[in-house]
Each structure stands twice: as structure tokens, then as C-alpha cells.
Amino acid sequence: MRREIIDYGQFAERLRVHQRGRARWELLDAVQREWGYEDPGGEPGHSRWGGENQKHGIDWELPVPEALNEWWDSPLNSFAFKPRLYWVHTQWPPKISELEVAPGSGLLAGGGADRRVCVFMSEYHYSHEWGYLSAEAEQPDPRVVVSVGGAWVEQSRSLSEFLMQLAFERMPAHYGWTLRVRRAVVDADPRIVDRLRSSYRELGLLPWREMGTDALSYGAPDAVIRHGRGPGADFRIVINARTRDALIAVAETLGVDWSGDKAIRPPSEVPLPLEDVGPVSLEEGAADPRGRWTVVSRGPASPPSLPGAAAALVPGPVAVRAVAADQDATTLVAGDADGQVHVLETDDEHPETIGLSLHRAPVTALTCLKLDSGRRLVLSGDEHGVIRYWSTRRKPLRAPFARRRTPVRALATAQLETGPALAAAWADGLVRVWDITSDAVAALRLGTGITFLGLDADGTLRVTDADGTSVLRLDLARLWPHRDLQMRLDGVDWGSLWTSRGPGRMIPDLIGKVASDDKKTAMDAVHDLYRLLVSKEASSTAAVPAIPFLVELMQDPDNLSRSTLLLLIADLADVRQARGGRGDAQLAAVREALPALRCLHDDPESAIRWAANELEQNCAASPA
């Protein structure tokens, strides 16, 4: 499906319409979605109280503007969910800056005596601050000022406009294609700026003053162009575009060379594609090519029985959207159209229905399971593709258990011989089956149209569509070939080990992703491990325990990142300036694995044969 082209040359008119009384956060929401930000589901990872409040310099008599409170409480606040998109620090409550508004600056209406500024946000290195005038603190949506060169200047006409503009400054560089043109190139050819002004319209926002850039933004089809006019602008022109073609069109219009090696930076985050597998077609005798499942029977539609009593848990007039019960019907669960999940444990001494707002979309599927320990699990899915996990005697996990960009259609749980398991079906035809103990997961492309799933303790999966129910026998060993590896990963104290970018807590998750049956996920994980583990100075203490796991995954013929993974292993043997014996240990770990990998010299894939040769050469060398 062709992506809709958005002409940001019309953005100034959108801004004017918004200023005439549209909902305060409507434009922020639109900008975020247009550039690829998706509500991650779950709870915010950062709260207003997690900012840089120093507990001094606060005037408790001043009210906090309505817009700032709204932003913190809104699910549209992408900073609270993904702070690293922004690289800023927040201040809560807003503090009074030591820098006051200069007399005669024109910022104070009528020459007011209160020249203080309430700071609510700072640049990541504290090079400057953003705030609002204390004289305007009682306004619901006051102006925003920024400190530049020891003085306050106006940045945005309102707080809500500033927070939208901040997202506009940050997200296109993260989710879009980027071309940056250095100062010297533009200074040598002033016609670039002339072509910019004659070809494109301004966005209608005030110049962005951060770090003295004084950047004025222009709009193009699927692209924005920033002209950095101030002394702080290392790049005079920055083009961000939603597609590579849109970026090239702007570059050619401006007469900017984009053909240099790696001149164009691709998006740093790209949503995983949805499946295209067609309708469910599971006939008796059908089998997975990898032996993970076999259809043992196909019959009339027989969806799992649903407990009618659970529907009564949802107070009227909210619509009930899904219900479930555990294996002995002592836990009843209902989900509603408002995204709330309601749970009643009927065998409790004093049964009481508990309801939590776990979703920001209607609940579409539920399942619950009582473990042998007595602990009860509730998993819920919604129309946005989010699955939440809740152990009822504890707080729900803040982060989603899983998320995809298509609705959850069915969920099922069971206590298998390997432990608790979850099956989930999404609207695009993908079914995932998790071993909850190890987090091992299998992706089964069974087809669209699934309405119910049933998972039994004997390892059978019942798949119901509009025309019938298929019973699949699961081969658990083939379903989760790396289950044991995942559990062994959890036995390493990765937090005490170091990578080139800090503690190694993320290493087990990345190694797990190397086993993914989605090629992009596996390749991205290998690249991330490369950045964290590979160093000729052997500065990473996490590399040595990681090597046996990487070698084990390399021996899996179904691994989708084998050539790149083998190069990673080879480069881990290329240690030249190690200190304290770390290089010897790292090289020894790779050498120990060499006999198991020598068969790869005869691999049919030329890239793997080449990488195997690199591995031999690096293992033969000695660290200097």
C-alpha cells in the first residue's frame, strides 16, 4: 500500500487552524504519528518526579501551568515513554532560574516587575534551559523562552506549541532519512539558501534557538528543511524526510550533493513489517517445514468455552469485549471497550473485583492461568496490538509483554511439561508461542482469520477460524530450540560485566534476538552486539562469556544472521592491545570454539566461507 504523502509546505496553515481553537495536543499527536512514533503501550518509563529537581529555587506559591500538567499526564507525551528520543532533562516542579529576563528585552508586557523565569526543561548537557515567565505562570498555556548567550529570548508562542516543536525537532532525525550539509558547503554557495527560500514555504514556527542554531524550518512534500543561521549551527542545512526519495528530491532542488559515501543517514528505528500470509489453511496432515507442528485433525468450529459470569465484572454501560477464566474457573477476567481489565478471584476469602486501565485501546483478547505455585497470570491484548502481563497479586509489568502494529485476535495459556506457555494470534496471521520461563518464542505464520486459540497441557494448539477448528500437535523441542540457551543466559551476572557502552545488562536480550526468525531483528541484534563487544583493546569483560552463546547460535542452520554473526565471532578474536590478560582470555574463548566452526569452510554460502577464513586468520595471530 502506497504511503500517503504529507506536504509540510502546508504546515503553516495547519498551525493557524490549530491556534484557532483545536484540541491542545492534536497537532503534537499528528506530528508524532506522521514521522513514525507509535504508542508503545504499557506505562511511562519516566515520570515528572524523575526529573532534575534540586529541591531548591522553587517558588511554591506559583501555579504550574495547565498545559504542562496535561502534557505530563497525557499518553501522547512521547518523552515519558522514550526519553532517549529527546536528550533533555526535565525539572519538576519547575525551578526559578538564576538568570532573569533583562530589562528592555521586550518579553515583559507593560514593564512588569517580576523578571523571573520558571525552568521546566534543560538541554542534555545543561548548555541552556527552557522556561516560562513567572509573571505568566497563571496562564493555562504560557509562552516558552530559552536561554541563549546569557539572555532569555522567546522560543515558542505557547507551552503546547513548544512541546510539539520539540518533537518536530527530534523525531524526524530518528525516524526519518537525514542529510546534513556543513557550514562551509553552504557558505561557499549562497545560492543554496536562495533556492531554499524560493522553492519551499516556512513551517510557521518561531526559529529554533537551541545551542545558538537560530534554525528556521521549511516544509516540502514528506520533508522538512532546517536552515541554521546562527553561530551554533555546525550544519547550515539539515534535511529530514519520511522517505529516501523525498530527501533526494529536496537535495536536488537545493543543488546539494547527496552522492557521497554514507551521506544519507537512514532511520535509526524502523517498525517491523506485518506478515502477508493469506487466510488460514490448515488441513489434516499439514505440517510445518521445520517440524514444529503437525495438524492432527480438522473439524467444525469449536471455540473455547467462555465463562458468562465474567461479563458481569464490567460495570455498565461500558461494553464487554473479551472474557476468560483459568483452568479451574476460580479466576474470572473481563476486558472492556475502554481498555480496562477486571479480575475476580472467586476462591479468595473476601472476593473483590479489581479493575485496572492496562490498555489505551479496546481489549480484544484475554487469557489467564493458575500456576502450580498458586500464582495467577492474566494476559490481555488490545486493538493496537499490545499484550500486557499481570500477576494478579503484584503490579502489572510496566512495559508491554509484546507489541505489534495490528490487533491481537486471540490469546491462550497452559501449563505444559516445560512450564507455563502463551499463544497469541494477531490480525495479520502471525501466531507467537512463548515459553514464559525462558522467554523463548516461536513465530508461526498460520494465516489470517483466526478468532480463537486454545492451548492444552499436552502441547496441542487449537486454532479456530470462521470455517472450523484445527488441532495442531506442537513439538516443543523444535518449537523452542534455544530454550535451554535462554535459561543459561539468565545464569550469567551480566550486570557485573562491561561493554564498550557500560554494564552488560542488555547482552542476554540481544543474544536472544540473534535467534529470532525475523531476519531484520536478528541482524540488528548482531550489529548491536558488535558495537558493544568488539574492541581491539579488549575493554569488554562481557565478551568472553558471550562467545560460547554466539558460537552455539552460529551452529544453528536456521539462523538468519549467520554470515554477519560469524564475522562478529572472528572480530572478537582480533585483539591486539589488551590489558591485564583480557585479550588472552578473549582469544582463547574463540580458539576453543574453532573446531566446531571449521565445517563452515565448506558452507554453500560464499559470505560464510569468507568469514570462516577471517576467523582462522584472527585465531592464528597472537595479541601484541
XYZ file of C-alpha atoms in Angstrom:
624
model
C 0.000 0.000 0.000
C 1.417 3.383 -1.049
C 2.216 5.704 1.833
C 0.284 8.977 1.942
C 2.470 11.959 1.033
C 2.272 14.821 3.522
C 3.186 18.241 2.187
C 4.813 20.143 5.038
C 4.725 23.209 2.820
C 1.112 23.415 4.064
C 2.093 23.096 7.709
C 1.801 26.819 8.446
C -1.891 26.644 7.579
C -2.324 23.576 9.798
C -0.674 25.529 12.595
C -3.011 28.504 12.109
C -6.068 26.239 12.217
C -4.731 24.616 15.369
C -4.161 28.009 17.005
C -7.778 28.970 16.342
C -9.050 26.551 18.962
C -8.336 22.937 18.046
C -7.620 20.438 20.834
C -4.372 21.384 22.562
C -2.413 18.215 21.757
C -3.942 17.349 18.399
C -1.026 18.697 16.362
C 1.582 17.031 18.600
C -0.222 13.720 18.097
C -0.342 14.200 14.324
C 3.350 15.142 14.001
C 4.458 12.167 16.084
C 2.387 9.673 14.113
C 3.400 11.136 10.735
C 7.071 10.608 11.496
C 6.666 7.056 12.748
C 6.301 7.276 16.513
C 3.887 4.667 17.843
C 2.329 4.489 21.265
C 4.403 1.703 22.851
C 1.609 0.621 25.174
C 2.310 -0.033 28.821
C 3.156 2.634 31.340
C 5.541 5.613 31.030
C 9.160 4.859 31.805
C 9.755 8.382 33.124
C 7.595 10.485 35.436
C 7.575 14.166 36.183
C 9.118 13.363 39.571
C 12.028 11.626 37.879
C 13.454 14.910 36.625
C 16.304 17.058 37.865
C 14.506 18.818 40.708
C 17.210 20.120 43.060
C 14.673 20.858 45.817
C 15.688 24.478 45.920
C 14.908 27.547 43.862
C 11.207 26.699 43.718
C 8.510 29.256 44.340
C 5.729 27.080 45.750
C 3.297 29.996 45.522
C 3.417 29.944 41.731
C 0.934 27.634 39.987
C 2.132 25.171 37.362
C 0.504 25.970 34.008
C -2.374 23.749 32.994
C -0.683 22.739 29.715
C 2.439 21.427 31.457
C 0.387 19.296 33.844
C -1.668 17.993 30.916
C 1.449 17.055 28.953
C 2.872 15.022 31.807
C -0.414 13.139 32.244
C -1.078 12.575 28.534
C -0.372 9.268 26.738
C 0.770 11.489 23.856
C 3.813 12.515 25.928
C 6.424 10.575 23.960
C 9.202 11.903 26.220
C 7.755 9.997 29.188
C 7.749 6.768 27.160
C 11.011 7.232 25.198
C 13.219 9.886 26.848
C 16.191 8.984 24.635
C 14.330 10.423 21.652
C 14.858 13.837 23.182
C 18.169 14.088 25.099
C 16.832 16.628 27.573
C 16.406 16.826 31.340
C 13.122 17.866 32.904
C 12.618 19.933 36.047
C 9.715 19.175 38.356
C 8.444 21.244 39.970
C 9.752 23.980 37.686
C 12.577 25.853 39.386
C 13.385 29.531 39.326
C 16.433 30.235 37.167
C 19.294 32.342 38.472
C 19.182 34.121 35.128
C 16.439 36.754 34.967
C 14.847 38.453 31.997
C 16.895 41.503 31.030
C 15.148 44.876 31.318
C 14.176 46.195 27.932
C 14.184 42.723 26.327
C 10.590 43.160 25.214
C 9.494 39.909 26.871
C 7.687 41.543 29.792
C 4.372 43.119 28.906
C 3.920 46.564 30.384
C 7.352 46.515 32.038
C 6.298 44.085 34.801
C 8.487 43.893 37.875
C 8.700 40.076 38.052
C 11.634 39.176 35.803
C 11.996 35.561 36.978
C 11.797 32.514 34.700
C 10.438 29.090 35.732
C 12.643 26.397 34.145
C 10.868 23.136 33.224
C 13.451 21.596 30.880
C 17.200 21.715 30.198
C 19.362 20.614 27.292
C 21.131 17.292 27.951
C 24.480 18.919 28.747
C 22.798 21.811 30.569
C 24.051 24.217 27.901
C 20.751 26.049 28.002
C 17.334 25.925 29.637
C 13.707 26.305 28.593
C 11.174 28.016 30.813
C 8.175 30.297 31.056
C 7.902 33.703 32.675
C 6.835 33.536 36.301
C 4.651 36.550 35.502
C 2.702 34.254 33.128
C 2.627 31.145 35.369
C -1.106 31.521 35.986
C -1.850 31.348 32.267
C -3.028 27.911 31.095
C -0.564 27.785 28.177
C 2.115 30.493 28.525
C 4.961 31.377 26.160
C 8.271 29.497 26.314
C 11.636 31.236 26.462
C 15.133 29.778 26.039
C 18.476 30.922 27.420
C 20.864 31.925 24.637
C 24.176 33.644 25.274
C 23.276 34.650 28.819
C 19.886 36.121 27.946
C 16.306 34.891 27.596
C 14.686 35.000 24.153
C 11.273 33.823 23.004
C 11.210 30.255 21.682
C 7.537 29.378 21.230
C 4.198 31.134 21.428
C 2.880 28.599 23.975
C 3.960 25.595 26.006
C 1.907 23.227 23.864
C 3.423 24.663 20.683
C 6.918 24.285 22.158
C 6.378 20.631 23.062
C 5.059 19.956 19.561
C 8.016 21.838 18.063
C 10.480 19.907 20.259
C 9.015 16.641 18.933
C 9.314 18.073 15.408
C 12.986 18.829 16.067
C 13.827 15.370 17.441
C 11.663 12.735 15.758
C 12.398 13.331 12.060
C 16.113 12.720 12.686
C 15.292 9.462 14.484
C 12.510 8.011 12.351
C 13.319 9.674 9.013
C 16.092 9.905 6.425
C 18.670 12.627 7.077
C 21.128 14.664 5.020
C 23.250 17.282 6.798
C 25.120 19.972 4.865
C 28.058 21.598 6.618
C 28.520 25.312 7.061
C 31.473 25.516 4.643
C 29.464 23.991 1.775
C 26.596 26.470 2.115
C 28.869 29.466 2.735
C 30.698 28.583 -0.479
C 27.432 28.516 -2.451
C 24.875 31.063 -1.109
C 22.527 30.062 -3.943
C 21.588 27.000 -1.871
C 19.787 29.280 0.577
C 18.251 31.277 -2.268
C 16.832 28.070 -3.765
C 15.549 27.028 -0.344
C 13.650 30.288 0.144
C 12.224 30.350 -3.372
C 11.213 26.678 -3.505
C 9.749 25.985 -0.056
C 7.482 27.659 2.490
C 8.272 28.219 6.177
C 6.547 25.945 8.688
C 5.173 28.935 10.589
C 7.086 28.095 13.785
C 9.430 30.501 15.516
C 13.153 29.895 14.826
C 14.629 27.053 16.890
C 17.218 28.680 19.175
C 18.837 25.637 20.787
C 22.642 25.928 21.176
C 22.564 29.177 19.220
C 21.481 27.482 15.990
C 18.728 30.030 15.156
C 17.254 27.490 12.734
C 14.314 28.400 10.537
C 12.325 25.435 9.199
C 10.745 24.971 5.786
C 8.320 22.338 4.518
C 8.358 20.114 1.444
C 6.436 17.013 0.370
C 7.304 14.418 3.037
C 10.270 16.501 4.209
C 11.347 19.388 6.432
C 14.441 21.509 5.857
C 16.186 23.440 8.628
C 18.345 26.437 7.798
C 20.737 27.024 10.700
C 21.577 30.711 10.612
C 23.268 31.139 13.988
C 26.871 30.582 15.098
C 25.923 27.337 16.868
C 24.808 25.620 13.648
C 27.508 23.147 12.599
C 25.251 22.206 9.699
C 23.743 25.079 7.747
C 21.160 22.854 6.084
C 19.585 19.728 7.575
C 17.054 17.777 5.509
C 14.832 15.222 7.238
C 12.421 13.204 5.124
C 9.881 10.446 5.631
C 11.250 8.604 2.580
C 14.611 8.459 0.838
C 13.032 9.634 -2.436
C 11.596 12.726 -0.743
C 15.023 13.580 0.682
C 16.744 13.217 -2.701
C 14.081 15.412 -4.331
C 14.846 18.231 -1.848
C 18.615 17.782 -2.196
C 18.391 18.019 -5.974
C 16.153 21.094 -5.765
C 18.679 22.812 -3.478
C 21.625 21.703 -5.606
C 23.193 19.782 -2.716
C 25.421 16.778 -3.408
C 23.976 13.671 -1.739
C 26.002 11.023 -3.572
C 28.951 10.808 -1.161
C 29.673 7.671 0.815
C 27.080 7.353 3.568
C 25.980 10.975 3.090
C 22.353 9.988 3.664
C 21.611 8.540 7.089
C 18.733 6.038 7.189
C 16.178 5.947 10.038
C 17.560 4.601 13.292
C 14.245 2.875 14.060
C 12.019 1.157 11.521
C 8.818 -0.677 12.535
C 8.859 -4.410 11.854
C 6.794 -5.251 8.765
C 3.497 -7.040 9.105
C 3.013 -10.524 7.728
C 1.462 -11.330 4.348
C 0.457 -14.975 4.713
C -3.132 -15.124 3.455
C -6.119 -16.778 5.163
C -5.808 -19.776 7.484
C -5.489 -23.027 5.540
C -4.812 -25.868 7.989
C -5.916 -29.253 6.716
C -5.390 -32.578 8.480
C -1.863 -33.877 7.850
C -0.381 -30.464 7.089
C 2.956 -29.840 8.802
C 5.457 -27.080 9.426
C 8.566 -27.404 7.203
C 10.710 -27.182 10.356
C 8.735 -29.870 12.167
C 7.370 -27.563 14.850
C 3.725 -28.541 14.363
C 1.505 -31.053 12.633
C -2.264 -30.796 12.071
C -3.770 -33.916 13.622
C -7.415 -33.086 12.944
C -9.735 -30.577 11.333
C -13.387 -30.279 12.305
C -16.289 -27.886 12.853
C -15.587 -24.621 14.647
C -15.301 -25.312 18.357
C -14.101 -22.182 20.139
C -13.081 -22.449 23.803
C -15.964 -22.198 26.231
C -16.157 -18.731 27.740
C -17.387 -18.016 31.288
C -20.548 -15.965 31.101
C -20.166 -14.892 34.730
C -17.030 -12.933 33.823
C -19.056 -10.440 31.762
C -20.744 -9.229 34.950
C -17.388 -7.897 36.184
C -17.611 -4.911 33.825
C -19.819 -2.140 35.193
C -22.363 -0.720 32.751
C -22.658 0.992 30.394
C -19.116 0.112 29.204
C -19.160 -2.624 26.551
C -17.590 -6.004 27.381
C -15.107 -7.001 24.660
C -13.477 -10.201 25.969
C -13.781 -12.676 28.852
C -11.693 -15.585 30.161
C -11.206 -17.945 33.112
C -8.332 -20.064 34.393
C -8.300 -23.867 34.190
C -10.494 -24.403 37.280
C -12.637 -21.272 36.775
C -11.574 -19.713 40.092
C -10.166 -16.664 38.287
C -12.598 -14.708 36.109
C -11.388 -11.940 33.794
C -13.168 -9.429 31.573
C -11.904 -6.686 29.296
C -13.875 -3.695 28.092
C -14.020 -1.146 25.301
C -12.238 1.464 27.453
C -9.128 -0.683 27.836
C -9.793 -1.813 31.403
C -9.146 -5.352 32.628
C -11.324 -6.635 35.504
C -10.327 -9.650 37.622
C -12.209 -11.609 40.297
C -10.612 -14.461 42.246
C -13.691 -16.371 43.364
C -11.821 -18.591 45.847
C -10.439 -15.621 47.773
C -11.649 -15.302 51.364
C -13.219 -11.951 50.528
C -13.730 -11.909 46.719
C -13.469 -8.445 45.231
C -13.322 -7.339 41.604
C -10.165 -5.418 40.743
C -10.107 -3.264 37.619
C -7.036 -1.671 36.050
C -6.662 0.546 32.981
C -3.999 -1.531 31.250
C -4.731 -0.513 27.658
C -5.323 2.636 25.650
C -7.483 0.761 23.154
C -10.377 -1.708 23.449
C -9.406 -5.076 24.908
C -9.750 -7.744 22.209
C -8.444 -10.941 23.852
C -7.802 -12.361 27.332
C -6.352 -15.454 28.951
C -5.474 -16.421 32.499
C -3.618 -19.282 34.128
C -3.151 -20.559 37.664
C 0.414 -21.786 38.158
C 1.380 -24.760 40.328
C 2.638 -22.246 42.884
C -0.859 -20.734 43.143
C 0.208 -17.542 41.371
C -2.290 -16.360 38.766
C -1.308 -14.839 35.443
C -3.563 -12.599 33.370
C -2.575 -11.608 29.838
C -4.627 -9.179 27.798
C -4.417 -7.968 24.209
C -5.875 -4.899 22.539
C -6.869 -3.329 19.251
C -3.465 -1.613 18.960
C -1.597 -4.925 19.072
C -0.344 -4.616 22.671
C -0.191 -7.565 25.096
C 0.025 -6.767 28.819
C 1.159 -9.189 31.554
C -0.248 -9.177 35.082
C 0.448 -11.469 38.011
C -2.639 -10.573 39.999
C -1.079 -10.306 43.460
C 1.551 -7.922 42.083
C 1.619 -4.787 39.969
C 1.313 -5.384 36.202
C 4.532 -5.184 34.227
C 5.023 -1.570 33.164
C 6.307 -2.486 29.719
C 4.155 -4.477 27.291
C 4.782 -8.205 27.146
C 4.652 -7.867 23.347
C 3.523 -5.362 20.734
C 2.867 -5.442 17.018
C 1.151 -2.946 14.703
C -2.001 -4.983 14.192
C -4.807 -6.035 16.560
C -4.499 -9.001 18.899
C -7.163 -11.508 17.902
C -6.740 -14.395 20.359
C -4.748 -15.460 23.437
C -4.362 -18.816 25.197
C -2.240 -20.144 28.077
C -1.456 -23.577 29.508
C 0.911 -25.316 31.900
C 2.975 -27.546 29.573
C 5.594 -30.088 30.596
C 8.177 -27.337 30.000
C 6.283 -24.835 32.166
C 3.746 -22.070 31.507
C 3.253 -21.101 27.861
C 1.348 -18.389 25.986
C -0.007 -18.415 22.437
C -1.069 -15.172 20.755
C -2.616 -14.520 17.331
C -2.536 -11.141 15.574
C -4.802 -9.957 12.784
C -2.104 -10.252 10.084
C -1.870 -14.038 10.530
C 1.134 -14.367 12.843
C 0.860 -16.627 15.889
C 3.599 -16.489 18.517
C 4.087 -19.158 21.176
C 6.191 -18.285 24.244
C 7.840 -20.411 26.881
C 7.256 -17.926 29.702
C 10.017 -19.304 31.933
C 12.818 -18.736 29.408
C 11.215 -16.104 27.128
C 11.940 -18.405 24.170
C 9.422 -17.661 21.418
C 8.378 -19.276 18.148
C 6.713 -17.399 15.304
C 4.159 -19.480 13.396
C 2.704 -17.953 10.243
C -0.654 -19.721 10.346
C -2.795 -17.211 8.456
C -5.427 -14.535 8.896
C -8.960 -15.058 10.159
C -8.112 -16.693 13.497
C -10.866 -15.991 16.011
C -9.886 -18.216 18.959
C -6.889 -20.132 20.259
C -6.837 -22.973 22.754
C -3.659 -24.349 24.328
C -3.788 -27.667 26.200
C -1.431 -29.135 28.780
C -0.487 -31.975 26.402
C 1.032 -29.496 23.949
C -1.796 -29.241 21.417
C -2.833 -25.903 19.945
C -6.424 -25.473 18.776
C -6.846 -22.867 16.058
C -10.380 -21.704 15.268
C -11.358 -19.669 12.217
C -14.724 -18.938 10.612
C -14.849 -22.324 8.890
C -13.613 -24.726 11.552
C -11.086 -25.709 14.196
C -7.698 -27.299 13.505
C -5.813 -29.185 16.220
C -2.034 -28.850 15.971
C 0.393 -31.087 17.840
C 3.387 -28.977 18.882
C 6.908 -30.408 19.026
C 8.249 -28.390 21.957
C 11.913 -29.235 21.323
C 11.701 -27.949 17.756
C 9.375 -25.109 18.718
C 11.953 -23.632 21.097
C 15.349 -24.973 20.011
C 17.120 -22.274 22.021
C 15.071 -22.585 25.211
C 17.988 -24.084 27.132
C 20.306 -21.360 25.799
C 17.926 -18.669 27.021
C 17.859 -20.154 30.507
C 21.651 -20.444 30.592
C 21.893 -16.786 29.567
C 19.903 -15.902 32.684
C 22.514 -17.714 34.791
C 25.210 -15.137 33.953
C 25.529 -11.973 36.035
C 25.683 -9.683 33.015
C 25.164 -6.569 35.123
C 28.613 -7.049 36.704
C 30.275 -7.235 33.270
C 31.131 -4.328 30.999
C 30.709 -3.459 27.357
C 32.100 -0.519 25.411
C 28.972 1.423 26.429
C 28.503 0.468 30.058
C 27.171 -2.521 32.029
C 26.254 -5.608 30.036
C 22.624 -5.931 31.129
C 21.381 -5.751 27.538
C 23.647 -8.554 26.274
C 21.332 -11.534 27.057
C 18.376 -9.858 25.363
C 20.458 -9.155 22.250
C 21.825 -12.705 22.114
C 18.244 -13.963 22.382
C 17.261 -11.752 19.437
C 20.077 -13.222 17.336
C 17.970 -16.422 17.373
C 14.904 -14.588 16.016
C 13.199 -15.922 12.911
C 12.780 -12.348 11.732
C 15.913 -11.568 9.717
C 15.992 -7.844 10.468
C 15.622 -8.449 14.212
C 18.460 -10.998 14.136
C 20.747 -8.793 12.023
C 20.097 -5.682 14.123
C 20.950 -7.660 17.265
C 24.272 -8.810 15.767
C 25.140 -5.233 14.813
C 24.308 -4.009 18.321
C 26.476 -6.757 19.833
C 29.289 -5.732 17.516
C 29.186 -2.163 18.851
C 29.095 -3.373 22.448
C 31.622 -6.211 22.393
C 34.212 -5.697 19.655
C 37.312 -3.755 20.693
C 40.948 -4.371 19.833
C 41.762 -3.244 23.344
C 39.555 -5.991 24.817
C 37.844 -3.406 27.018
C 34.666 -5.502 27.183
C 34.593 -8.035 30.009
C 31.207 -9.254 28.704
C 32.759 -10.631 25.502
C 34.280 -13.801 26.966
C 31.052 -15.246 28.485
C 29.114 -14.148 25.379
C 31.309 -16.050 22.912
C 30.054 -19.624 23.655
C 26.441 -18.491 23.190
C 27.265 -16.815 19.868
C 29.077 -19.918 18.675
C 26.107 -22.087 19.627
C 23.773 -19.884 17.583
C 26.243 -19.985 14.681
C 25.850 -23.764 14.582
C 22.083 -23.443 14.033
C 21.495 -23.858 10.266
C 18.216 -21.929 10.551
C 19.858 -18.816 11.989
C 19.135 -15.856 9.702
C 22.246 -13.798 10.517
C 24.949 -16.455 10.078
C 27.431 -14.616 7.824
C 27.375 -11.445 9.931
C 27.368 -13.448 13.172
C 30.476 -15.367 12.072
C 32.247 -12.084 11.310
C 31.368 -10.892 14.813
C 32.950 -14.026 16.293
C 36.004 -13.575 14.042
C 36.463 -9.963 15.091
C 36.226 -10.946 18.758
C 39.444 -12.917 18.134
C 41.157 -9.860 16.631
C 42.605 -8.493 19.896
C 45.824 -6.511 19.655
C 46.220 -4.152 22.616
C 44.723 -5.998 25.550
C 45.437 -5.162 29.165
C 45.510 -7.385 32.204
C 45.215 -10.616 30.251
C 41.759 -9.835 28.889
C 42.924 -10.251 25.314
C 44.388 -13.685 26.045
C 41.115 -14.863 27.608
C 39.024 -13.472 24.751
C 41.211 -15.026 22.066
C 41.282 -18.327 23.964
C 37.471 -18.388 24.106
C 37.212 -18.044 20.335
C 40.016 -20.553 19.715
C 38.211 -23.085 21.894
C 35.204 -22.841 19.575
C 37.236 -23.056 16.370
C 36.955 -26.864 15.850
C 33.152 -26.668 15.964
C 33.142 -23.949 13.279
C 35.696 -25.345 10.820
C 32.958 -27.135 8.886
C 31.859 -23.671 7.694
C 34.794 -23.575 5.228
C 32.592 -25.824 3.047
C 29.363 -23.841 3.547
C 27.428 -23.230 0.297
C 27.177 -19.506 1.139
C 30.280 -17.653 -0.079
C 29.989 -14.939 2.586
C 30.184 -17.591 5.313
C 33.206 -19.245 3.693
C 34.956 -15.871 3.577
C 34.082 -15.137 7.225
C 35.356 -18.602 8.223
C 38.708 -17.734 6.626
C 38.808 -14.455 8.588
C 38.137 -16.429 11.759
C 41.079 -18.781 11.055
C 43.449 -15.884 10.392
C 42.473 -13.994 13.549
C 42.747 -17.105 15.718
C 46.216 -17.820 14.299
C 47.506 -14.375 15.281
C 48.829 -13.557 18.760
C 47.830 -10.466 20.734
C 50.580 -7.828 20.854
